[in-house]
Short mmCIF file of C-alpha atoms in Angstrom, two decimals:
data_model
loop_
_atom_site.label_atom_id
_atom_site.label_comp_id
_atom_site.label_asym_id
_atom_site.label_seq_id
_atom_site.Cartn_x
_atom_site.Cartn_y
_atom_site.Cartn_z
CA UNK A 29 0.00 0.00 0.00
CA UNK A 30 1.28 3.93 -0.49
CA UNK A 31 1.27 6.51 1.51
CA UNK A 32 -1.89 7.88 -0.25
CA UNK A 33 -3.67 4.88 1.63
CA UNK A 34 -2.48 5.95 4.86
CA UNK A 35 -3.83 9.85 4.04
CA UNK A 36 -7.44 8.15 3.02
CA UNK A 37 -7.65 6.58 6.39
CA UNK A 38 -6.30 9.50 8.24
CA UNK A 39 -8.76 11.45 6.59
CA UNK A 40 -11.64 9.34 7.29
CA UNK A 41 -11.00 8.68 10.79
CA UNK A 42 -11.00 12.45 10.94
CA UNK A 43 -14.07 12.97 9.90
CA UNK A 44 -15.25 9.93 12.35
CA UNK A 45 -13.53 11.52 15.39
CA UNK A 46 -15.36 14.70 14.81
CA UNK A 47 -18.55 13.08 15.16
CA UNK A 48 -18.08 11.24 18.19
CA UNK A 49 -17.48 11.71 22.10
CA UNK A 50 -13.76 12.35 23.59
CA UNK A 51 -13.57 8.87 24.77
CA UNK A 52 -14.90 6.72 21.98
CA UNK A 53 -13.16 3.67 20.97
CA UNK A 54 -12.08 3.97 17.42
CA UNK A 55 -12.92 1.03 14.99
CA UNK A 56 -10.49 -2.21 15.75
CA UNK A 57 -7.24 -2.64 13.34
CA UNK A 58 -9.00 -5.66 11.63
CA UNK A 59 -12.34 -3.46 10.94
CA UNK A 60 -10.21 -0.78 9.25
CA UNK A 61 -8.26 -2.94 7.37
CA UNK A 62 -11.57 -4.71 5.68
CA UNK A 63 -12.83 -1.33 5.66
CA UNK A 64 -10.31 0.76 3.58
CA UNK A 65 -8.78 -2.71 1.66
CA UNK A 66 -5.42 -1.61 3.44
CA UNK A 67 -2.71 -3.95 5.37
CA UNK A 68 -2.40 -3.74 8.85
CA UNK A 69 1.30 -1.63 8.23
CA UNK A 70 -1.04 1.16 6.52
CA UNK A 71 -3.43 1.19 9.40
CA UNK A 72 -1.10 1.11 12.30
CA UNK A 73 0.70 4.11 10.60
CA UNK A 74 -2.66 5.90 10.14
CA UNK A 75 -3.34 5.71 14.16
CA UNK A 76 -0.15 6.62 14.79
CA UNK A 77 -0.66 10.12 12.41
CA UNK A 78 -3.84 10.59 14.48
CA UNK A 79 -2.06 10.34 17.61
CA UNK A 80 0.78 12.33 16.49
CA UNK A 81 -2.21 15.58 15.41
CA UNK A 82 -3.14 15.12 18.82
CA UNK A 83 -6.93 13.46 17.69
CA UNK A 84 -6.50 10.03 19.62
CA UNK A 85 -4.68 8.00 22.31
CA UNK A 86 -3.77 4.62 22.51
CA UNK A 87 -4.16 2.22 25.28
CA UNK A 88 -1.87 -0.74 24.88
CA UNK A 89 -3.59 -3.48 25.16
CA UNK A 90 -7.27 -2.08 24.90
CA UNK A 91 -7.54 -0.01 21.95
CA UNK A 92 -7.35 3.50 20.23
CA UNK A 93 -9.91 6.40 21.38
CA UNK A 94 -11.21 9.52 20.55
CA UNK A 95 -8.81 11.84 22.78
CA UNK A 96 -10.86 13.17 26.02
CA UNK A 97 -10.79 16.68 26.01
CA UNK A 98 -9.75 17.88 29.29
CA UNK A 99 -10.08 21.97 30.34
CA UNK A 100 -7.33 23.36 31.63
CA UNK A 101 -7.14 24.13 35.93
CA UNK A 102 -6.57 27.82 35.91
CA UNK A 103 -2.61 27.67 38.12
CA UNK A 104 -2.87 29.55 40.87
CA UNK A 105 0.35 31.17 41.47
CA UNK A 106 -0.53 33.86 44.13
CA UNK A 107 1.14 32.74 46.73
CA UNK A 108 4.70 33.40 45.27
CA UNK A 109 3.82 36.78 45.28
CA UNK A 110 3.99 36.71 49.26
CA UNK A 111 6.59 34.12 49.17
CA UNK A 112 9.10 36.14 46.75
CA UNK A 113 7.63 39.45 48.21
CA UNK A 114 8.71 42.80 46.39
CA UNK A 115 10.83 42.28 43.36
CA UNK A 116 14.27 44.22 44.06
CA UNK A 117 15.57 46.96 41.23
CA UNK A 118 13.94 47.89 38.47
CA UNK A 119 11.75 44.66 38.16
CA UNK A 120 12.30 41.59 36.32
CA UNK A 121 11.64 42.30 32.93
CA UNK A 122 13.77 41.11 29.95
CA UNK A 123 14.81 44.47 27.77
CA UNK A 124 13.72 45.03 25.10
CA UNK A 125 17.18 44.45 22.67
CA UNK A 126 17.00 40.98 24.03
CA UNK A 127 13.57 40.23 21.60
CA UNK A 128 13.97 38.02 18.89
CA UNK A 129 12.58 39.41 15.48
CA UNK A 130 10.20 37.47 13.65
CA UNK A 131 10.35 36.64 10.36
CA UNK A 132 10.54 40.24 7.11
CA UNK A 133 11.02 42.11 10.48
CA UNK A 134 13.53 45.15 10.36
CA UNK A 135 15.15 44.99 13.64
CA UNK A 136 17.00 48.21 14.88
CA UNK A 137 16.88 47.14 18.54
CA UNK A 138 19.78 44.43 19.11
CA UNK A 139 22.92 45.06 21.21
CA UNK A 140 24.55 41.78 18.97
CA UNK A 141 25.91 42.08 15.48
CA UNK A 142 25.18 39.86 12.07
CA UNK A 143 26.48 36.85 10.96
CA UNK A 144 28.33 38.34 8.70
CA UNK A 145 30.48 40.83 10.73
CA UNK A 146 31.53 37.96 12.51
CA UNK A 147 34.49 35.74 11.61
CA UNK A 148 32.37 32.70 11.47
CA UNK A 149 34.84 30.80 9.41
CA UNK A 150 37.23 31.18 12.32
CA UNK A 151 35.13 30.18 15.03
CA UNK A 152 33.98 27.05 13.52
CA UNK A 153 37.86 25.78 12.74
CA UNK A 154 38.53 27.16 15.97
CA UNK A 155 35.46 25.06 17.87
CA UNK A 156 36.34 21.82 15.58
CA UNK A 157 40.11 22.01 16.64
CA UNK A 158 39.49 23.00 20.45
CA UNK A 159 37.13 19.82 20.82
CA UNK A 160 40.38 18.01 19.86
CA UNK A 161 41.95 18.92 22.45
CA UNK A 162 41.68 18.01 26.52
CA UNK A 163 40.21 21.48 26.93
CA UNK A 164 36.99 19.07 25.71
CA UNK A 165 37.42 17.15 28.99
CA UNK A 166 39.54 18.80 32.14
CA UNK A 167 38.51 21.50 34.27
CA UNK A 168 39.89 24.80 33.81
CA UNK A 169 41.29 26.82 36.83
CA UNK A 170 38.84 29.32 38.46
CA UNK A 171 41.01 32.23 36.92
CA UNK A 172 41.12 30.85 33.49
CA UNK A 173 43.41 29.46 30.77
CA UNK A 174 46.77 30.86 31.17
CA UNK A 175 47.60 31.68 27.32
CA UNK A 176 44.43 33.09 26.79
CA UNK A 177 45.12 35.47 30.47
CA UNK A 178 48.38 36.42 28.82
CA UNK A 179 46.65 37.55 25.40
CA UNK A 180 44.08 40.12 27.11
CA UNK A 181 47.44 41.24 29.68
CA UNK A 182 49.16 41.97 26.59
CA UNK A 183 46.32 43.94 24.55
CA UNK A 184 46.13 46.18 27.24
CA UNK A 185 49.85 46.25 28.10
CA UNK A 186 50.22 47.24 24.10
CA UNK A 187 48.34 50.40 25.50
CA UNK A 188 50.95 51.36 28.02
CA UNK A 189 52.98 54.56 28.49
CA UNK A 190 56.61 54.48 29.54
CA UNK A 191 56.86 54.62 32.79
CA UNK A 192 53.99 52.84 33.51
CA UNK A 193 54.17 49.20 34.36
CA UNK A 194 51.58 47.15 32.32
CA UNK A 195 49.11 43.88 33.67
CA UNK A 196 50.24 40.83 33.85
CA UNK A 197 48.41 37.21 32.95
CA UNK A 198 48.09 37.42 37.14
CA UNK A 199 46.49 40.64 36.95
CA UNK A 200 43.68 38.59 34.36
CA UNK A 201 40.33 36.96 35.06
CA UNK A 202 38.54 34.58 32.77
CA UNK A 203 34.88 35.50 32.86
CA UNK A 204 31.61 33.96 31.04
CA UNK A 205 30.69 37.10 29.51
CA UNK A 206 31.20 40.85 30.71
CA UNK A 207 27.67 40.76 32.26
CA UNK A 208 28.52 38.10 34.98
CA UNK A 209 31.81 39.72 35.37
CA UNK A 210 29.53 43.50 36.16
CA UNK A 211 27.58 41.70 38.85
CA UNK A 212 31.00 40.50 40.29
CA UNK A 213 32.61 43.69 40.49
CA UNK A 214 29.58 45.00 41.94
CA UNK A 215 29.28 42.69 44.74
CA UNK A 216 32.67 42.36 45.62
CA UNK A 217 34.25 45.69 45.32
CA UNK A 218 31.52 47.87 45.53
CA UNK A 219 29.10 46.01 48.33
CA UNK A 220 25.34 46.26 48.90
CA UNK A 221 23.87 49.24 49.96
CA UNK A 222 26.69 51.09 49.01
CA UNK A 223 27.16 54.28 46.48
CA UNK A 224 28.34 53.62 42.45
CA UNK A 225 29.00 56.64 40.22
CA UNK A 226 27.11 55.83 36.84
CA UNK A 227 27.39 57.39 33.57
CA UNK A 228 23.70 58.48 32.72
CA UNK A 229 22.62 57.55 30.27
CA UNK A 230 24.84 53.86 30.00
CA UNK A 231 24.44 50.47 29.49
CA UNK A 232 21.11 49.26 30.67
CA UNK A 233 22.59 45.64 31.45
CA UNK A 234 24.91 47.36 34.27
CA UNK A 235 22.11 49.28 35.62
CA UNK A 236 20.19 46.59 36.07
CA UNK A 237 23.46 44.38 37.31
CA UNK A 238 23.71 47.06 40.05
CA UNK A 239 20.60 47.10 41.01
CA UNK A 240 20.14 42.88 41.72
CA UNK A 241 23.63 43.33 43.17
CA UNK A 242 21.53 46.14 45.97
CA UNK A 243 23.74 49.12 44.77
CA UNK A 244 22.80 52.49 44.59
CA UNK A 245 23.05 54.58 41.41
CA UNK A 246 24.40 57.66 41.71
CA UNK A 247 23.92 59.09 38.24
CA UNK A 248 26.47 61.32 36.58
CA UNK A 249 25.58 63.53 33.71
CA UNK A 250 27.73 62.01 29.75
CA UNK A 251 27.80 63.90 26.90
CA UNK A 252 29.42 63.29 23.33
CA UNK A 253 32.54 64.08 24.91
CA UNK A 254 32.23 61.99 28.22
CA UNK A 255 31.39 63.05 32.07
CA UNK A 256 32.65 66.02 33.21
CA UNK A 257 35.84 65.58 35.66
CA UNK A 258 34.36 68.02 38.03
CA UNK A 259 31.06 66.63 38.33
CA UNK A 260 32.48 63.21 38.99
CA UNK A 261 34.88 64.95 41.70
CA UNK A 262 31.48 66.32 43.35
CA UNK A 263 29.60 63.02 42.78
CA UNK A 264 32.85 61.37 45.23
CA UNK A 265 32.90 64.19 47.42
CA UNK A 266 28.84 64.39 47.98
CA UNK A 267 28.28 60.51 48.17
CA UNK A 268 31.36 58.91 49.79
CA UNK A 269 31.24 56.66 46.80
CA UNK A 270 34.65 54.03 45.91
CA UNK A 271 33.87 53.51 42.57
CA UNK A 272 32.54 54.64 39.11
CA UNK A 273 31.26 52.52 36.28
CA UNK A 274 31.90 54.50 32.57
CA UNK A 275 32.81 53.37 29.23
CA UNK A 276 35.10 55.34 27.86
CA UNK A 277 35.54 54.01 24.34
CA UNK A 278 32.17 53.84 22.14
CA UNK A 279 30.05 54.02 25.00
CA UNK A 280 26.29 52.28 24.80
CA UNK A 281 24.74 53.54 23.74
CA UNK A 282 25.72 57.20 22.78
CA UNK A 283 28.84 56.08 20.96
CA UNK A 284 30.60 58.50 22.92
CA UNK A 285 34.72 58.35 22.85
CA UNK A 286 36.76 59.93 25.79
CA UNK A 287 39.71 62.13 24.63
CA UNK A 288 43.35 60.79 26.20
CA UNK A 289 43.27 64.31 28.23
CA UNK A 290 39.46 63.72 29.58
CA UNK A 291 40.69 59.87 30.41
CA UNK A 292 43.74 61.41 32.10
CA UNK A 293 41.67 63.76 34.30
CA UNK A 294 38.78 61.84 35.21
CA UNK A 295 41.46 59.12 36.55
CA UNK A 296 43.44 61.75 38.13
CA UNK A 297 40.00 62.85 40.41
CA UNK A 298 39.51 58.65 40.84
CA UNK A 299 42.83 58.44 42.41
CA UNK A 300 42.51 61.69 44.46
CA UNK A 301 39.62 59.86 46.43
CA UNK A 302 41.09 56.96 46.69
CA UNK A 303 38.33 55.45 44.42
CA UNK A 304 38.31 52.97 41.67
CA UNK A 305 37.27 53.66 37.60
CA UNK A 306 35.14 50.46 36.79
CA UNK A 307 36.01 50.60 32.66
CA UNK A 308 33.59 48.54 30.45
CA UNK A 309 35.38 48.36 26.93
CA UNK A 310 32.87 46.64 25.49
CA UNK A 311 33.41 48.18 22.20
CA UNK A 312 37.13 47.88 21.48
CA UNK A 313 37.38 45.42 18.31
CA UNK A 314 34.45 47.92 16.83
CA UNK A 315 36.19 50.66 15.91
CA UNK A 316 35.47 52.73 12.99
CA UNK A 317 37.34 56.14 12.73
CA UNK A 318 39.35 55.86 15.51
CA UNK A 319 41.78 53.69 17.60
CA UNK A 320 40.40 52.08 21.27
CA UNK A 321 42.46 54.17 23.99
CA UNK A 322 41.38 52.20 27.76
CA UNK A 323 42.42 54.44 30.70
CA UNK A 324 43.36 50.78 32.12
CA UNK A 325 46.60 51.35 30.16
CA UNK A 326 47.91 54.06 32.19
CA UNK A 327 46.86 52.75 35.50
CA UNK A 328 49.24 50.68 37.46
CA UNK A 329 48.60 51.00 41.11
CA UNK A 330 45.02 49.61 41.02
CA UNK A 331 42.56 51.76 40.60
CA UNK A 332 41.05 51.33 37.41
CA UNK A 333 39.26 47.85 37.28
CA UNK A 334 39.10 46.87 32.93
CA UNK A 335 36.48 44.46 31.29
CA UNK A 336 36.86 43.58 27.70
CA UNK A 337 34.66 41.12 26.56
CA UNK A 338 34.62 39.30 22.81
CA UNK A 339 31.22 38.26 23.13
CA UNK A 340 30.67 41.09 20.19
CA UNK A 341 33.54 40.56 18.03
CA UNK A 342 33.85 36.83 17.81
CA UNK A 343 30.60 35.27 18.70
CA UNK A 344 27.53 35.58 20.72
CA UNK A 345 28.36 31.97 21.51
CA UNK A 346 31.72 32.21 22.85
CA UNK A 347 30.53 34.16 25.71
CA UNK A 348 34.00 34.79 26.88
CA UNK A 349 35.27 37.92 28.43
CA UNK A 350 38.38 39.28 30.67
CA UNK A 351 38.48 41.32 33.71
CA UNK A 352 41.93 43.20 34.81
CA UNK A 353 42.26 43.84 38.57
CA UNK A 354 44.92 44.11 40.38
CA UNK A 355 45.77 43.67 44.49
CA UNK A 356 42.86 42.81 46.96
CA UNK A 357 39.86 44.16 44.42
CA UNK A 358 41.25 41.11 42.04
CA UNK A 359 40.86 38.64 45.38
CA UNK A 360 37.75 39.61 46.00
CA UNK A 361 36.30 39.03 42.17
CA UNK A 362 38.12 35.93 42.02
CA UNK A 363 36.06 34.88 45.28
CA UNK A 364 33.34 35.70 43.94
CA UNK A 365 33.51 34.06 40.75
CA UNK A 366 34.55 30.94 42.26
CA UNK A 367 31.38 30.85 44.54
CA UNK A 368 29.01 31.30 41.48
CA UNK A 369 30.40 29.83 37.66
CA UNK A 370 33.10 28.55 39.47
CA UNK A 371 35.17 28.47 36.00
CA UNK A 372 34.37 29.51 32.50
CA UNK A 373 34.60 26.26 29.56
CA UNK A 374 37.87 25.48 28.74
CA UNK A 375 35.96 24.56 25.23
CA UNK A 376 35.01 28.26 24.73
CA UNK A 377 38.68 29.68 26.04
CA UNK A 378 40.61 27.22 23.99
CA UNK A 379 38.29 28.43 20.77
CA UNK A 380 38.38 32.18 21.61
CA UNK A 381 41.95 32.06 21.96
CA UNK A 382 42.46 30.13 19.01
CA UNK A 383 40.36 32.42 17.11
CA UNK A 384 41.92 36.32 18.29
CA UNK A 385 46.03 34.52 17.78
CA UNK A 386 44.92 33.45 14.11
CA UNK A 387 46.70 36.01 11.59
CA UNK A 388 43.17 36.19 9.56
CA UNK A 389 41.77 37.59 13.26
CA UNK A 390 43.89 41.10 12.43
CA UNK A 391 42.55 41.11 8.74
CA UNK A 392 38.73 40.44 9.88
CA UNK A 393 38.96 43.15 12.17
CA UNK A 394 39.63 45.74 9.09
CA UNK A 395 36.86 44.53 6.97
CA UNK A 396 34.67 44.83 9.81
CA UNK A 397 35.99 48.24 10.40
CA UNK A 398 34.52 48.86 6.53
CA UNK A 399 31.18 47.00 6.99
CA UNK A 400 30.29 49.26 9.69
CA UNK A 401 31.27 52.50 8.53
CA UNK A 402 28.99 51.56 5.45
CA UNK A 403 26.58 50.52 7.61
CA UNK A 404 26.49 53.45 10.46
CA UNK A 405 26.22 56.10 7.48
CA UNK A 406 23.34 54.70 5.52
CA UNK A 407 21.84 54.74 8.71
CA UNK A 408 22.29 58.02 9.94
CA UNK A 409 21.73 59.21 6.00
CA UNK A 410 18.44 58.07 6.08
CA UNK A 411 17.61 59.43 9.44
CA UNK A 412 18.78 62.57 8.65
CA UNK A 413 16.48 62.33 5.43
CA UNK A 414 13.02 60.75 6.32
CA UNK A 415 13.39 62.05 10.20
CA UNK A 416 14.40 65.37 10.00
CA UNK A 417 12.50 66.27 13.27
CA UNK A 418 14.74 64.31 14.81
CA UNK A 419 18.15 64.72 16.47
CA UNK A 420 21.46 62.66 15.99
CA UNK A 421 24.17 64.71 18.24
CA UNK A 422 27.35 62.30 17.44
CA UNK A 423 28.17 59.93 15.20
CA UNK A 424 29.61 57.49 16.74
CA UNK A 425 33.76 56.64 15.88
CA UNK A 426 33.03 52.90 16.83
CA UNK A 427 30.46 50.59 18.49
CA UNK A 428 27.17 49.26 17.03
CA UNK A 429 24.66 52.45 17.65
CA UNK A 430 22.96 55.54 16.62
CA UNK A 431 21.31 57.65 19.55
CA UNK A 432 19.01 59.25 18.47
CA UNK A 433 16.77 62.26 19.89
CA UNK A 434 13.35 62.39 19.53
CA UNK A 435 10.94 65.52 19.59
CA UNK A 436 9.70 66.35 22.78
CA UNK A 437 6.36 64.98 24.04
CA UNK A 438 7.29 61.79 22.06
CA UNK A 439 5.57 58.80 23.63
CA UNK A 440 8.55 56.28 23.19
CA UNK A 441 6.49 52.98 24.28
CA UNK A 442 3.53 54.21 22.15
CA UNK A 443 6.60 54.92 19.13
CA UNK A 444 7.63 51.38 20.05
CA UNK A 445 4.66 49.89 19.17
CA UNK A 446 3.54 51.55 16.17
CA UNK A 447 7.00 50.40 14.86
CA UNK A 448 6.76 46.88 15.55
CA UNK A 449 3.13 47.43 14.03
CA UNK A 450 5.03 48.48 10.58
CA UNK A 451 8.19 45.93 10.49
CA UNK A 452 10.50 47.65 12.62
CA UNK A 453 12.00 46.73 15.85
CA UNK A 454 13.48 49.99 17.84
CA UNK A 455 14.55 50.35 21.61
CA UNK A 456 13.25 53.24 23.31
CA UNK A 457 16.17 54.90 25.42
CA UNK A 458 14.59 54.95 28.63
CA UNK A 459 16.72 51.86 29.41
CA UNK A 460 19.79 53.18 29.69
CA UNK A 461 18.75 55.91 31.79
CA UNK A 462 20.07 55.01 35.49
CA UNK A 463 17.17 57.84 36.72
CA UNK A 464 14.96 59.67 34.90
CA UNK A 465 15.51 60.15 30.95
CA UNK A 466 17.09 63.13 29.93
CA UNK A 467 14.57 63.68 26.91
CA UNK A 468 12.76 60.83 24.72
CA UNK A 469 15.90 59.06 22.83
CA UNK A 470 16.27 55.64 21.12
CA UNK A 471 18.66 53.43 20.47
CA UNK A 472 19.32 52.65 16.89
CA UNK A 473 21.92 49.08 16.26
CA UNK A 474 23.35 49.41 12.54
CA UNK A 475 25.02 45.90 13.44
CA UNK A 476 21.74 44.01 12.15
CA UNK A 477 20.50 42.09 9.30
CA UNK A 478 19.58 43.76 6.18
CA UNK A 479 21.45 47.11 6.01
CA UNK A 480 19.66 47.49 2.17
CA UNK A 481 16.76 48.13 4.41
CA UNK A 482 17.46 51.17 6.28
CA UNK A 483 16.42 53.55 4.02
CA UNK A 484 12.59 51.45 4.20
CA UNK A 485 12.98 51.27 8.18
CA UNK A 486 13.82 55.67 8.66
CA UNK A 487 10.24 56.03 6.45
CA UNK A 488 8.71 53.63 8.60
CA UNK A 489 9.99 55.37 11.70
CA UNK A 490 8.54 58.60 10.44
CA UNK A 491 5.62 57.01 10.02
CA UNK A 492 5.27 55.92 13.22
CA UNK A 493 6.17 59.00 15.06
CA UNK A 494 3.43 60.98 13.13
CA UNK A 495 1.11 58.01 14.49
CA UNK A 496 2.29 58.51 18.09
CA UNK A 497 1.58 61.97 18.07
#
């Protein structure tokens, strides 16, 4: 018999099913088989395709029946609510760049890059060969691989005035991605309840790390150029804060770059209160029109604590990243990572560092350098043409972003909404906003698929803002 046969019955036993009770016994094997002319093969794989659709159940040794159709108990989950009581921070919502578009969707929104910015070739030789190897099987120490320690000691050590004694692979922490390595820093150097200077606006993911870690923001004013030296030195002297989180190089999501004078000064006050710089260089394989300078580089007695991650440059899925700290503030992140990953994959560390000591790493990073320069001015071209209402203050030397300011009186969730309504996935700024919002901005990523599109997602933007209004 064909499969055709099989379809017939199917298709028969449908119609059957529909006309009887949940809990009717469906005609016997032998009865369908002298029914339909069909071996008992064609039969048994007919049952099975109704069981499969969900239409009927089998009991072995009884029969096949008409599946009962059983209403749902309503769960009941009140009582976590007094359980769990009050959510701490800014609640427990996922942000909005974490959304996965659906399908002919433009999206704007994501903090990750394309496929094809990423050296995919690299990472899959790299994976293939690291499996190889007994980084598949042992357990790495707590503060990672040692080669791989040495490689993110000497990219910052590359960095280094004379005079100024670089990191060492000691100085080096193997983290699972910079976000884990945040909360760390936050717990163990900064300390619940206590003060953090915070760029405002800044990464949303380290305002919300703060906040689970029971920190309290202390928000610092960031333009295009960075903070202000002297508002940080009254933020220090006003709060009895230790510490200040900023990203100097291509910060998220203004794109704003410190000058090597600003960097100089704003470590100068850090060290005058006997504080430490928290420096998220996130961005430092993006750059476009200008060269990654980490205050790290010129620190050597401490105080500035460095995270570089290559979660953004290599792959999403080698969530591997490196924090730089040196006397007891690298003890006490090392004690805390041990009590909660323990250790990062030797699998991902062998493959990272097998991918960033590959000569073809050095020649990636230049045609990357050209994809986004392409990419980040069709962007802001088209902005600057179909949004003209609109504001872009900077564009951005490196990084993924365009921030973009919005009329006043712009609803930005109502914007949000009426964008995903036309195709087009945009994060409203409020996110990155460690208090209240400066004025109604939005994120822009020109890292994402389809950058023939931006032109179609500006109009559609327009569009929408006319419709918030």
């Amino acid at each position: 018999m064909t499969n055709d046969s099989s379809g017939r019955i199917v298709a028969a036993l449908r119609e059957w099913i529909a006309d009887a009770p949940p809990g009717a016994r469906l005609p016997s094997s032998r009865a369908l088989s002298a029914e339909h002319g069909a071996s008992p093969v064609t039969v048994a794989k007919a049952v099975r395709t109704l069981v499969a659709l969900g239409l009927a159940e089998t009991r072995p040794g009884v029969g096949t029946f008409v599946r009962l159709v059983r209403t749902p108990r309503p769960a009941d989950h009140a009582w976590q609510t007094a359980a769990l009581g009050a959510p701490h921070g800014r609640g427990t919502q996922v942000s909005r760049t974490q959304r996965a578009p659906g399908p002919d969707v433009i999206g704007l929104h994501s903090g990750y890059p394309d496929r094809e910015l990423l050296p995919e070739r690299l990472v899959r030789a790299a994976i293939t060969r690291a499996a190889r190897t007994d980084a598949a099987v042992h357990r790495t120490p707590v503060e990672g691989l040692t080669e791989l320690r040495s490689w993110f000691a000497n990219e910052l050590a590359a960095d280094a005035p004379v005079g100024v004694t670089p990191a060492t692979a000691r100085d080096v922490l193997i983290l699972p991605g910079s976000q884990s390595g945040l909360s760390s820093i936050f717990r163990a150097v900064v300390g619940h309840g206590r003060p953090l200077l915070i760029e405002s606006p800044t990464y949303w993911g380290a305002i919300l790390a703060a906040a689970q870690a029971g920190v309290q923001l202390v928000p610092v004013p960031s333009g295009p150029r960075g903070p202000d030296p002297d508002d940080v030195a009254r933020a220090f002297e006003q709060t009895g804060a230790r510490a200040f989180y900023a990203q100097p190089t291509y910060a998220n999501p203004t794109g704003a770059q410190w000058s090597a004078q600003r960097g100089r000064d704003v470590l100068d006050v850090v060290r005058r209160y006997g504080a430490f710089l928290i420096e998220d260089d996130w961005a430092h394989d993006l750059a476009i029109d200008t060269e990654p300078r980490p205050v790290a580089a010129h620190d050597d007695d401490g105080h500035v604590i460095y995270l570089r991650s290559l979660t953004k440059s290599v792959s999403p899925s080698l969530r591997v990243a490196a924090v730089v700290a040196r006397g007891p503030a690298r003890d006490r992140v090392l004690a805390d990572r041990g009590a909660t990953s323990m250790y990062v994959s030797g699998l991902l560390q062998a493959a990272a560092l097998d991918v960033v000591t590959q000569p073809a790493w050095r020649s990636h990073l230049r045609g990357v350098r050209t994809q986004l320069r392409s990419r980040r001015d069709l962007l802001a071209e088209s902005l600057r043409e179909h949004l003209p209402e609109a504001v872009l203050d900077r564009v951005p030397a490196g990084g993924l972003n365009l921030w973009l300011r919005l009329p006043d009186g712009t609803d930005l969730d109502l914007l949000a909404r009426e964008c995903e309504a036309r195709g087009v996935l945009v994060a409203p700024g409020t996110e990155w906003f460690p208090a209240e919002a400066s004025g109604p901005y939005a994120r822009l990523s020109f890292a994402g698929p389809g950058p023939d599109r931006f032109p179609e997602a500006a109009r559609l933007i327009a569009e929408s803002l006319h419709a918030a209004r």
